[in-house]
PDB file of C-alpha atoms in Angstrom:
ATOM      1  CA  MET A   1       9.253   9.724  -8.975  1.00 93.00           C
ATOM      2  CA  ARG A   2      12.389  11.948  -9.466  1.00 97.00           C
ATOM      3  CA  PHE A   3      13.091  15.287  -7.737  1.00 98.00           C
ATOM      4  CA  ASP A   4      15.601  16.857  -9.852  1.00 97.00           C
ATOM      5  CA  ASP A   5      16.082  20.494  -9.576  1.00 95.00           C
ATOM      6  CA  GLN A   6      13.400  20.823  -6.772  1.00 98.00           C
ATOM      7  CA  VAL A   7      14.536  22.021  -3.289  1.00 98.00           C
ATOM      8  CA  ALA A   8      13.101  20.352  -0.167  1.00 98.00           C
ATOM      9  CA  VAL A   9      13.435  21.539   3.241  1.00 98.00           C
ATOM     10  CA  ILE A  10      13.397  18.863   5.991  1.00 98.00           C
ATOM     11  CA  THR A  11      13.355  20.098   9.783  1.00 98.00           C
ATOM     12  CA  GLY A  12      14.625  17.435  12.757  1.00 95.00           C
ATOM     13  CA  ALA A  13      17.030  16.206   9.926  1.00 96.00           C
ATOM     14  CA  GLY A  14      19.999  15.251  12.020  1.00 94.00           C
ATOM     15  CA  ALA A  15      18.734  11.687  13.281  1.00 92.00           C
ATOM     16  CA  GLY A  16      15.712   9.367  12.855  1.00 92.00           C
ATOM     17  CA  LEU A  17      13.219   9.677  10.224  1.00 95.00           C
ATOM     18  CA  GLY A  18      14.512  13.448   9.330  1.00 96.00           C
ATOM     19  CA  ARG A  19      17.643  12.004   8.582  1.00 96.00           C
ATOM     20  CA  ALA A  20      16.258   9.098   6.321  1.00 96.00           C
ATOM     21  CA  TYR A  21      13.610  11.642   4.463  1.00 97.00           C
ATOM     22  CA  ALA A  22      16.637  13.656   3.337  1.00 98.00           C
ATOM     23  CA  ILE A  23      18.609  10.485   2.074  1.00 97.00           C
ATOM     24  CA  ALA A  24      15.237   9.355   0.017  1.00 98.00           C
ATOM     25  CA  LEU A  25      14.929  12.654  -0.885  1.00 98.00           C
ATOM     26  CA  ALA A  26      18.269  13.618  -2.190  1.00 98.00           C
ATOM     27  CA  GLU A  27      19.080  10.048  -3.796  1.00 98.00           C
ATOM     28  CA  ARG A  28      15.956  11.072  -6.021  1.00 98.00           C
ATOM     29  CA  GLY A  29      17.873  14.066  -7.150  1.00 98.00           C
ATOM     30  CA  ALA A  30      16.288  16.410  -4.971  1.00 98.00           C
ATOM     31  CA  ARG A  31      18.454  19.489  -3.475  1.00 98.00           C
ATOM     32  CA  VAL A  32      18.209  19.247   0.610  1.00 98.00           C
ATOM     33  CA  ALA A  33      18.177  22.285   3.321  1.00 98.00           C
ATOM     34  CA  LEU A  34      18.937  20.308   6.593  1.00 98.00           C
ATOM     35  CA  ILE A  35      17.416  21.744   9.859  1.00 97.00           C
ATOM     36  CA  ASP A  36      18.208  20.945  13.152  1.00 95.00           C
ATOM     37  CA  SER A  37      18.831  22.460  16.701  1.00 90.00           C
ATOM     38  CA  GLY A  38      21.390  19.796  17.429  1.00 70.00           C
ATOM     39  CA  CYS A  39      19.930  19.092  21.097  1.00 57.00           C
ATOM     40  CA  ALA A  40      16.683  17.129  20.263  1.00 47.00           C
ATOM     41  CA  ASP A  41      15.437  15.364  23.332  1.00 44.00           C
ATOM     42  CA  SER A  42      17.735  15.862  26.218  1.00 47.00           C
ATOM     43  CA  ARG A  43      17.293  12.250  27.969  1.00 45.00           C
ATOM     44  CA  TYR A  44      19.617  10.994  24.650  1.00 48.00           C
ATOM     45  CA  PRO A  45      23.285  10.545  24.692  1.00 51.00           C
ATOM     46  CA  LYS A  46      25.449  13.318  22.944  1.00 54.00           C
ATOM     47  CA  GLU A  47      26.155  11.638  19.779  1.00 50.00           C
ATOM     48  CA  LEU A  48      22.660  11.159  19.187  1.00 48.00           C
ATOM     49  CA  ARG A  49      22.280  15.323  19.725  1.00 50.00           C
ATOM     50  CA  SER A  50      24.759  15.596  16.914  1.00 61.00           C
ATOM     51  CA  GLY A  51      23.554  14.056  13.835  1.00 88.00           C
ATOM     52  CA  LEU A  52      23.068  17.236  11.809  1.00 93.00           C
ATOM     53  CA  ASP A  53      26.926  17.144  10.694  1.00 93.00           C
ATOM     54  CA  ASN A  54      26.526  13.184   9.738  1.00 94.00           C
ATOM     55  CA  THR A  55      23.797  13.683   7.891  1.00 95.00           C
ATOM     56  CA  LEU A  56      25.448  16.355   5.673  1.00 96.00           C
ATOM     57  CA  ARG A  57      28.307  14.108   5.378  1.00 95.00           C
ATOM     58  CA  THR A  58      26.131  11.155   4.170  1.00 96.00           C
ATOM     59  CA  LEU A  59      24.377  12.983   1.450  1.00 97.00           C
ATOM     60  CA  LYS A  60      27.789  14.803   0.300  1.00 96.00           C
ATOM     61  CA  GLU A  61      29.035  11.326  -0.201  1.00 96.00           C
ATOM     62  CA  LEU A  62      26.272  10.233  -2.238  1.00 96.00           C
ATOM     63  CA  GLY A  63      26.941  13.294  -4.497  1.00 97.00           C
ATOM     64  CA  ALA A  64      24.024  15.350  -3.510  1.00 97.00           C
ATOM     65  CA  THR A  65      24.159  18.982  -3.138  1.00 98.00           C
ATOM     66  CA  ALA A  66      22.899  19.927   0.445  1.00 98.00           C
ATOM     67  CA  VAL A  67      23.340  22.573   3.163  1.00 98.00           C
ATOM     68  CA  SER A  68      22.466  21.895   6.947  1.00 96.00           C
ATOM     69  CA  TYR A  69      21.232  24.837   9.554  1.00 96.00           C
ATOM     70  CA  ARG A  70      21.730  24.375  13.301  1.00 94.00           C
ATOM     71  CA  ILE A  71      18.694  26.510  14.379  1.00 94.00           C
ATOM     72  CA  ASP A  72      15.955  25.764  16.522  1.00 95.00           C
ATOM     73  CA  VAL A  73      12.211  25.971  14.744  1.00 96.00           C
ATOM     74  CA  ARG A  74      10.968  27.495  17.690  1.00 96.00           C
ATOM     75  CA  ASP A  75      13.154  30.696  16.868  1.00 96.00           C
ATOM     76  CA  HIS A  76      10.745  32.842  14.579  1.00 97.00           C
ATOM     77  CA  ASP A  77      13.728  35.101  13.319  1.00 97.00           C
ATOM     78  CA  ALA A  78      16.160  32.306  13.102  1.00 96.00           C
ATOM     79  CA  VAL A  79      13.238  30.437  10.774  1.00 97.00           C
ATOM     80  CA  ALA A  80      12.886  33.649   8.886  1.00 97.00           C
ATOM     81  CA  THR A  81      16.169  34.344   7.947  1.00 97.00           C
ATOM     82  CA  MET A  82      17.124  30.844   7.025  1.00 97.00           C
ATOM     83  CA  ILE A  83      14.898  30.821   4.276  1.00 98.00           C
ATOM     84  CA  GLU A  84      15.637  34.380   3.147  1.00 97.00           C
ATOM     85  CA  ARG A  85      19.455  32.773   2.914  1.00 97.00           C
ATOM     86  CA  LEU A  86      18.105  29.320   1.050  1.00 97.00           C
ATOM     87  CA  GLN A  87      15.820  31.286  -1.183  1.00 96.00           C
ATOM     88  CA  SER A  88      19.121  33.143  -2.499  1.00 97.00           C
ATOM     89  CA  LEU A  89      20.805  30.495  -2.730  1.00 97.00           C
ATOM     90  CA  TRP A  90      18.867  28.018  -5.087  1.00 97.00           C
ATOM     91  CA  GLY A  91      16.175  30.320  -6.049  1.00 97.00           C
ATOM     92  CA  ARG A  92      13.028  28.106  -4.939  1.00 97.00           C
ATOM     93  CA  ILE A  93      11.483  25.950  -2.362  1.00 98.00           C
ATOM     94  CA  ASP A  94       9.426  22.756  -3.541  1.00 98.00           C
ATOM     95  CA  ILE A  95       9.117  20.932  -0.566  1.00 98.00           C
ATOM     96  CA  LEU A  96       8.634  21.316   3.253  1.00 98.00           C
ATOM     97  CA  ILE A  97       8.646  18.466   6.022  1.00 98.00           C
ATOM     98  CA  ASN A  98       7.719  19.440   9.436  1.00 98.00           C
ATOM     99  CA  ASN A  99       9.650  16.538  11.034  1.00 97.00           C
ATOM    100  CA  ALA A 100      10.922  18.141  13.884  1.00 96.00           C
ATOM    101  CA  SER A 101       9.545  17.105  17.374  1.00 94.00           C
ATOM    102  CA  ILE A 102      10.333  16.404  21.084  1.00 93.00           C
ATOM    103  CA  HIS A 103       8.877  13.530  23.358  1.00 90.00           C
ATOM    104  CA  GLN A 104       8.809  13.538  26.794  1.00 91.00           C
ATOM    105  CA  PRO A 105       6.127  11.135  28.372  1.00 93.00           C
ATOM    106  CA  CYS A 106       4.489  12.331  31.736  1.00 95.00           C
ATOM    107  CA  ALA A 107       1.720  12.190  33.424  1.00 97.00           C
ATOM    108  CA  PHE A 108      -0.735  14.709  33.714  1.00 97.00           C
ATOM    109  CA  ASP A 109      -0.475  15.706  37.366  1.00 97.00           C
ATOM    110  CA  ALA A 110       3.319  15.731  36.907  1.00 98.00           C
ATOM    111  CA  LEU A 111       3.351  17.867  33.511  1.00 97.00           C
ATOM    112  CA  THR A 112       4.925  21.398  34.288  1.00 97.00           C
ATOM    113  CA  ILE A 113       3.393  24.561  32.240  1.00 97.00           C
ATOM    114  CA  GLU A 114       7.152  24.657  31.072  1.00 97.00           C
ATOM    115  CA  GLN A 115       6.934  21.059  29.516  1.00 97.00           C
ATOM    116  CA  TRP A 116       3.450  21.596  28.080  1.00 97.00           C
ATOM    117  CA  GLN A 117       4.640  25.186  26.283  1.00 97.00           C
ATOM    118  CA  GLN A 118       7.785  23.488  24.927  1.00 97.00           C
ATOM    119  CA  GLN A 119       6.126  20.711  23.219  1.00 97.00           C
ATOM    120  CA  LEU A 120       3.512  23.282  21.669  1.00 97.00           C
ATOM    121  CA  ASP A 121       6.392  25.655  20.686  1.00 97.00           C
ATOM    122  CA  VAL A 122       8.657  22.471  18.787  1.00 97.00           C
ATOM    123  CA  ASP A 123       6.022  21.051  16.927  1.00 97.00           C
ATOM    124  CA  VAL A 124       2.976  23.558  16.587  1.00 98.00           C
ATOM    125  CA  ASN A 125       4.749  26.967  16.029  1.00 98.00           C
ATOM    126  CA  GLY A 126       7.690  25.177  14.653  1.00 98.00           C
ATOM    127  CA  SER A 127       5.681  23.948  11.956  1.00 98.00           C
ATOM    128  CA  PHE A 128       3.907  27.064  11.783  1.00 98.00           C
ATOM    129  CA  TYR A 129       6.924  28.963  10.974  1.00 98.00           C
ATOM    130  CA  LEU A 130       8.158  27.062   8.340  1.00 98.00           C
ATOM    131  CA  ALA A 131       5.154  26.770   6.694  1.00 98.00           C
ATOM    132  CA  LYS A 132       4.514  30.471   6.813  1.00 98.00           C
ATOM    133  CA  ALA A 133       8.321  31.471   5.575  1.00 98.00           C
ATOM    134  CA  VAL A 134       8.037  29.164   2.811  1.00 98.00           C
ATOM    135  CA  TRP A 135       3.839  30.110   1.640  1.00 98.00           C
ATOM    136  CA  PRO A 136       4.487  33.290  -0.194  1.00 98.00           C
ATOM    137  CA  LEU A 137       7.723  31.290  -2.277  1.00 98.00           C
ATOM    138  CA  MET A 138       5.473  28.651  -3.217  1.00 98.00           C
ATOM    139  CA  LYS A 139       2.339  30.802  -3.967  1.00 98.00           C
ATOM    140  CA  LEU A 140       4.516  32.719  -6.533  1.00 98.00           C
ATOM    141  CA  GLN A 141       5.828  29.483  -8.078  1.00 97.00           C
ATOM    142  CA  GLY A 142       2.525  28.031  -8.047  1.00 98.00           C
ATOM    143  CA  TYR A 143       3.645  24.881  -6.582  1.00 98.00           C
ATOM    144  CA  GLY A 144       4.725  23.561  -3.336  1.00 98.00           C
ATOM    145  CA  ARG A 145       4.631  20.767  -0.985  1.00 98.00           C
ATOM    146  CA  ILE A 146       4.223  20.848   2.965  1.00 98.00           C
ATOM    147  CA  LEU A 147       3.926  17.406   5.307  1.00 98.00           C
ATOM    148  CA  MET A 148       3.503  17.730   8.659  1.00 98.00           C
ATOM    149  CA  SER A 149       4.575  14.921  10.938  1.00 97.00           C
ATOM    150  CA  GLY A 150       1.651  13.327  13.286  1.00 95.00           C
ATOM    151  CA  ALA A 151       1.434  10.669  15.610  1.00 93.00           C
ATOM    152  CA  ALA A 152      -1.070   7.612  16.600  1.00 91.00           C
ATOM    153  CA  SER A 153      -1.150   9.380  20.062  1.00 90.00           C
ATOM    154  CA  GLY A 154      -2.382  12.266  18.692  1.00 92.00           C
ATOM    155  CA  LEU A 155      -5.119  10.596  16.497  1.00 91.00           C
ATOM    156  CA  TYR A 156      -6.108   8.055  19.611  1.00 91.00           C
ATOM    157  CA  GLY A 157      -4.172   9.180  22.743  1.00 93.00           C
ATOM    158  CA  ASP A 158      -2.031   7.473  25.048  1.00 93.00           C
ATOM    159  CA  MET A 159      -1.223   7.071  28.906  1.00 95.00           C
ATOM    160  CA  HIS A 160       0.835  10.156  29.716  1.00 95.00           C
ATOM    161  CA  GLU A 161       0.922  11.716  26.569  1.00 95.00           C
ATOM    162  CA  THR A 162      -1.070  14.684  26.872  1.00 97.00           C
ATOM    163  CA  CYS A 163       1.172  17.404  25.624  1.00 96.00           C
ATOM    164  CA  PHE A 164       2.641  15.234  22.804  1.00 96.00           C
ATOM    165  CA  SER A 165      -0.817  14.218  21.605  1.00 96.00           C
ATOM    166  CA  THR A 166      -2.122  17.479  21.617  1.00 97.00           C
ATOM    167  CA  SER A 167       0.763  18.966  19.681  1.00 97.00           C
ATOM    168  CA  LYS A 168       0.555  16.411  16.776  1.00 97.00           C
ATOM    169  CA  MET A 169      -3.623  16.630  16.836  1.00 96.00           C
ATOM    170  CA  ALA A 170      -3.292  20.289  15.909  1.00 98.00           C
ATOM    171  CA  LEU A 171      -0.888  20.010  13.228  1.00 98.00           C
ATOM    172  CA  MET A 172      -4.025  17.629  11.428  1.00 97.00           C
ATOM    173  CA  GLY A 173      -6.110  20.847  11.851  1.00 97.00           C
ATOM    174  CA  LEU A 174      -3.349  23.012  10.290  1.00 98.00           C
ATOM    175  CA  VAL A 175      -3.308  20.818   7.155  1.00 98.00           C
ATOM    176  CA  ASN A 176      -7.022  20.887   6.911  1.00 97.00           C
ATOM    177  CA  SER A 177      -7.589  24.190   6.834  1.00 97.00           C
ATOM    178  CA  LEU A 178      -4.036  25.367   4.897  1.00 98.00           C
ATOM    179  CA  SER A 179      -4.855  22.719   2.102  1.00 98.00           C
ATOM    180  CA  ILE A 180      -8.044  24.578   1.193  1.00 97.00           C
ATOM    181  CA  GLU A 181      -6.185  28.054   0.899  1.00 98.00           C
ATOM    182  CA  GLY A 182      -3.356  26.371  -1.095  1.00 98.00           C
ATOM    183  CA  ARG A 183      -5.407  24.196  -3.432  1.00 97.00           C
ATOM    184  CA  GLU A 184      -5.662  27.308  -5.604  1.00 97.00           C
ATOM    185  CA  TYR A 185      -1.737  27.921  -5.920  1.00 98.00           C
ATOM    186  CA  ASN A 186      -0.969  24.186  -6.410  1.00 98.00           C
ATOM    187  CA  ILE A 187       0.231  23.640  -3.096  1.00 98.00           C
ATOM    188  CA  GLY A 188      -0.185  20.473  -1.312  1.00 98.00           C
ATOM    189  CA  VAL A 189      -0.356  20.057   2.479  1.00 98.00           C
ATOM    190  CA  ASN A 190      -0.843  16.521   4.358  1.00 98.00           C
ATOM    191  CA  SER A 191       0.396  14.715   6.880  1.00 98.00           C
ATOM    192  CA  ILE A 192       2.045  11.755   7.420  1.00 97.00           C
ATOM    193  CA  THR A 193       1.553   9.617  10.924  1.00 93.00           C
ATOM    194  CA  PRO A 194       4.265   7.255  10.659  1.00 92.00           C
ATOM    195  CA  HIS A 195       6.163   4.536  13.344  1.00 85.00           C
ATOM    196  CA  ALA A 196       9.152   3.157  12.420  1.00 83.00           C
ATOM    197  CA  LEU A 197      12.402   1.978  14.398  1.00 70.00           C
ATOM    198  CA  THR A 198      14.734   4.621  15.462  1.00 72.00           C
ATOM    199  CA  ASP A 199      16.838   5.913  18.463  1.00 69.00           C
ATOM    200  CA  MET A 200      13.362   7.639  19.771  1.00 66.00           C
ATOM    201  CA  THR A 201      11.053   4.753  19.728  1.00 67.00           C
ATOM    202  CA  ALA A 202      13.598   1.579  20.058  1.00 63.00           C
ATOM    203  CA  SER A 203      12.774   1.196  23.821  1.00 65.00           C
ATOM    204  CA  HIS A 204       8.982   1.432  22.924  1.00 67.00           C
ATOM    205  CA  LEU A 205       9.270  -1.861  20.706  1.00 69.00           C
ATOM    206  CA  ALA A 206       9.582  -5.543  21.343  1.00 72.00           C
ATOM    207  CA  PRO A 207      12.663  -7.126  20.234  1.00 74.00           C
ATOM    208  CA  SER A 208      10.437  -9.482  18.261  1.00 74.00           C
ATOM    209  CA  VAL A 209       8.370  -6.944  16.222  1.00 72.00           C
ATOM    210  CA  LYS A 210      11.799  -4.078  15.919  1.00 74.00           C
ATOM    211  CA  PRO A 211      12.444  -5.874  12.337  1.00 80.00           C
ATOM    212  CA  LEU A 212       8.984  -5.374  10.524  1.00 74.00           C
ATOM    213  CA  PHE A 213       9.090  -1.572  11.691  1.00 78.00           C
ATOM    214  CA  SER A 214      11.338  -0.986   8.892  1.00 83.00           C
ATOM    215  CA  LYS A 215      11.570   3.015   7.341  1.00 86.00           C
ATOM    216  CA  SER A 216      10.945   1.495   3.712  1.00 90.00           C
ATOM    217  CA  SER A 217       6.733   2.086   3.355  1.00 92.00           C
ATOM    218  CA  VAL A 218       7.405   5.427   5.489  1.00 94.00           C
ATOM    219  CA  ASN A 219       9.984   6.840   3.031  1.00 96.00           C
ATOM    220  CA  ALA A 220       7.430   5.743   0.123  1.00 95.00           C
ATOM    221  CA  THR A 221       4.525   7.618   1.676  1.00 96.00           C
ATOM    222  CA  MET A 222       7.271  10.960   2.454  1.00 97.00           C
ATOM    223  CA  LEU A 223       8.195  10.807  -1.746  1.00 98.00           C
ATOM    224  CA  TYR A 224       4.523  10.310  -2.828  1.00 98.00           C
ATOM    225  CA  LEU A 225       3.556  13.198  -0.768  1.00 98.00           C
ATOM    226  CA  SER A 226       6.045  15.349  -1.693  1.00 98.00           C
ATOM    227  CA  SER A 227       5.912  14.759  -5.521  1.00 98.00           C
ATOM    228  CA  LYS A 228       3.650  16.401  -7.911  1.00 98.00           C
ATOM    229  CA  TRP A 229       1.231  13.804  -7.859  1.00 98.00           C
ATOM    230  CA  ALA A 230       0.291  14.206  -4.424  1.00 98.00           C
ATOM    231  CA  PRO A 231      -3.357  14.758  -3.302  1.00 97.00           C
ATOM    232  CA  THR A 232      -3.994  17.400  -0.896  1.00 98.00           C
ATOM    233  CA  GLY A 233      -5.739  17.825   2.819  1.00 97.00           C
ATOM    234  CA  GLN A 234      -4.967  13.901   3.365  1.00 97.00           C
ATOM    235  CA  HIS A 235      -4.189  12.311   6.424  1.00 97.00           C
ATOM    236  CA  PHE A 236      -1.385   8.966   6.171  1.00 95.00           C
ATOM    237  CA  LEU A 237      -1.041   6.214   8.579  1.00 92.00           C
ATOM    238  CA  VAL A 238       2.300   4.599   7.775  1.00 91.00           C
ATOM    239  CA  ALA A 239       4.030   1.457   9.636  1.00 89.00           C
ATOM    240  CA  ALA A 240       5.368  -1.936   8.978  1.00 85.00           C
ATOM    241  CA  GLY A 241       4.741  -1.729   5.695  1.00 87.00           C
ATOM    242  CA  SER A 242       1.229  -0.880   6.265  1.00 87.00           C
ATOM    243  CA  VAL A 243      -0.222   2.495   4.240  1.00 92.00           C
ATOM    244  CA  SER A 244      -3.884   3.393   5.069  1.00 92.00           C
ATOM    245  CA  HIS A 245      -5.808   6.857   4.962  1.00 93.00           C
ATOM    246  CA  GLY A 246      -7.432   8.581   7.750  1.00 92.00           C
ATOM    247  CA  MET A 247     -10.150  10.995   8.160  1.00 91.00           C
ATOM    248  CA  PHE A 248     -12.424  12.538  10.741  1.00 89.00           C
ATOM    249  CA  THR A 249     -15.835  10.850   9.951  1.00 89.00           C
ATOM    250  CA  GLU A 250     -19.707  11.663  11.509  1.00 89.00           C
ATOM    251  CA  PHE A 251     -22.056   8.433  12.382  1.00 90.00           C
ATOM    252  CA  GLN A 252     -25.108   8.923  11.700  1.00 88.00           C
ATOM    253  CA  PRO A 253     -27.054  11.519  13.845  1.00 87.00           C
ATOM    254  CA  LEU A 254     -29.801  11.561  16.565  1.00 85.00           C
ATOM    255  CA  ARG A 255     -32.315  13.807  15.726  1.00 82.00           C
ATOM    256  CA  ILE A 256     -34.167  15.244  18.583  1.00 85.00           C
ATOM    257  CA  GLY A 257     -37.101  17.597  18.165  1.00 80.00           C
ATOM    258  CA  GLU A 258     -37.438  20.849  20.118  1.00 79.00           C
ATOM    259  CA  ASP A 259     -39.682  19.469  22.524  1.00 81.00           C
ATOM    260  CA  ASP A 260     -37.902  16.395  23.537  1.00 83.00           C
ATOM    261  CA  CYS A 261     -34.732  18.308  23.753  1.00 87.00           C
ATOM    262  CA  LYS A 262     -33.614  16.936  26.975  1.00 91.00           C
ATOM    263  CA  PRO A 263     -29.821  15.141  28.325  1.00 91.00           C
ATOM    264  CA  GLU A 264     -32.013  12.371  29.160  1.00 92.00           C
ATOM    265  CA  VAL A 265     -32.243  11.583  25.792  1.00 91.00           C
ATOM    266  CA  ILE A 266     -29.064  11.415  24.681  1.00 88.00           C
ATOM    267  CA  HIS A 267     -28.395   9.293  27.400  1.00 92.00           C
ATOM    268  CA  GLU A 268     -31.081   6.836  26.384  1.00 91.00           C
ATOM    269  CA  ASN A 269     -30.461   6.480  23.215  1.00 90.00           C
ATOM    270  CA  TRP A 270     -26.254   6.376  23.252  1.00 88.00           C
ATOM    271  CA  HIS A 271     -25.884   3.125  23.086  1.00 89.00           C
ATOM    272  CA  THR A 272     -27.567   2.415  19.827  1.00 88.00           C
ATOM    273  CA  HIS A 273     -26.189   6.216  18.272  1.00 86.00           C
ATOM    274  CA  TYR A 274     -22.071   5.339  19.683  1.00 84.00           C
ATOM    275  CA  GLN A 275     -21.543   4.100  16.010  1.00 86.00           C
ATOM    276  CA  GLN A 276     -24.525   4.208  13.937  1.00 87.00           C
ATOM    277  CA  LEU A 277     -24.437   3.764  10.262  1.00 89.00           C
ATOM    278  CA  PRO A 278     -24.433   5.138   7.660  1.00 87.00           C
ATOM    279  CA  VAL A 279     -21.056   7.039   8.065  1.00 90.00           C
ATOM    280  CA  VAL A 280     -20.875  10.666   6.436  1.00 87.00           C
ATOM    281  CA  LEU A 281     -17.459  12.008   5.241  1.00 86.00           C
ATOM    282  CA  HIS A 282     -17.043  15.955   5.310  1.00 86.00           C
ATOM    283  CA  GLN A 283     -14.420  17.581   3.439  1.00 84.00           C
ATOM    284  CA  SER A 284     -14.404  21.206   5.372  1.00 84.00           C
ATOM    285  CA  GLY A 285     -16.067  22.479   8.724  1.00 85.00           C
ATOM    286  CA  GLU A 286     -18.290  24.574   6.193  1.00 86.00           C
ATOM    287  CA  GLU A 287     -19.628  21.159   4.412  1.00 86.00           C
ATOM    288  CA  GLN A 288     -20.552  20.075   8.238  1.00 87.00           C
ATOM    289  CA  ILE A 289     -22.671  23.381   8.933  1.00 84.00           C
ATOM    290  CA  THR A 290     -23.832  23.059   6.086  1.00 84.00           C
ATOM    291  CA  ALA A 291     -25.247  18.973   6.546  1.00 84.00           C
ATOM    292  CA  TRP A 292     -26.493  20.418  10.021  1.00 79.00           C
ATOM    293  CA  ALA A 293     -28.660  23.152   8.504  1.00 84.00           C
ATOM    294  CA  LYS A 294     -29.601  20.838   5.249  1.00 83.00           C
ATOM    295  CA  ARG A 295     -30.745  17.946   8.429  1.00 78.00           C
ATOM    296  CA  SER A 296     -33.038  20.655  10.554  1.00 77.00           C
ATOM    297  CA  ALA A 297     -34.320  22.370   7.890  1.00 80.00           C
ATOM    298  CA  ALA A 298     -35.684  19.172   6.037  1.00 76.00           C
ATOM    299  CA  GLU A 299     -37.944  18.515   8.982  1.00 72.00           C
ATOM    300  CA  ARG A 300     -39.400  22.277   9.190  1.00 73.00           C
ATOM    301  CA  HIS A 301     -40.117  22.109   5.551  1.00 77.00           C
ATOM    302  CA  VAL A 302     -37.470  25.185   4.940  1.00 79.00           C
ATOM    303  CA  VAL A 303     -35.948  25.314   1.289  1.00 80.00           C
ATOM    304  CA  ILE A 304     -32.097  26.029   1.098  1.00 71.00           C
ATOM    305  CA  GLU A 305     -30.875  27.101  -2.019  1.00 67.00           C
TER     306      GLU A 305
END
């Protein structure tokens, strides 16, 4: 897969997966715009918070066409101005990878409002600002690929990860709805939930398994989801050579008649219906609501056209 003549915008490109994504796309011909605030997580030493110049230098050494912007994705005006400049410079934007994030584990009772807001501002609002800025151009082009970065904690939860998991799960909802709006304009919107050995994750991996978590499968999935062959509205889980697809599923429902609509009935049947087969997959919220209506209508002999 080649990306010649395509323009990719990558946030959080100063280190970690953002840097890896930039190199991978540049090696396959893309022109790359690197975005990083230069501050990342304040817990890291200064040399890990000033990697934007290093990433740009690496791309130049590869012979790639690249520019960098040291801006904070929480700054809506700075984001909008940067996209305007980039459009003037290269005329198009084909790929947006919303990779910027912060990670500050904290017990819920110690979590401050400021920490909560900062997490949402970087992960959710930052991704929204970038997507909002490139959306009109992608619609005009009739082509675009947008990738949101998820996390296993967002999908399943983890200790002391309430604000991080909340912000990452919010991005899943953004993908689900934005992908539906983008279909008629050939704009693919997906998420990638990766885990690889980076400066941010190194302390969370045991020494014996660190070699397993290379960036290879993550990069391969990112490139696929950035390509013209990418699906849309999908969620990929990628780590340690494993690539899988995830989505929200509904197990066989417990049907309760009006006369038996009591919490005790749900309690008594919960153990058998917790994961009752078959499993139903819905492609949209509207499809779920339609399914609810059809189930109830069939019991009442109501015809739904």
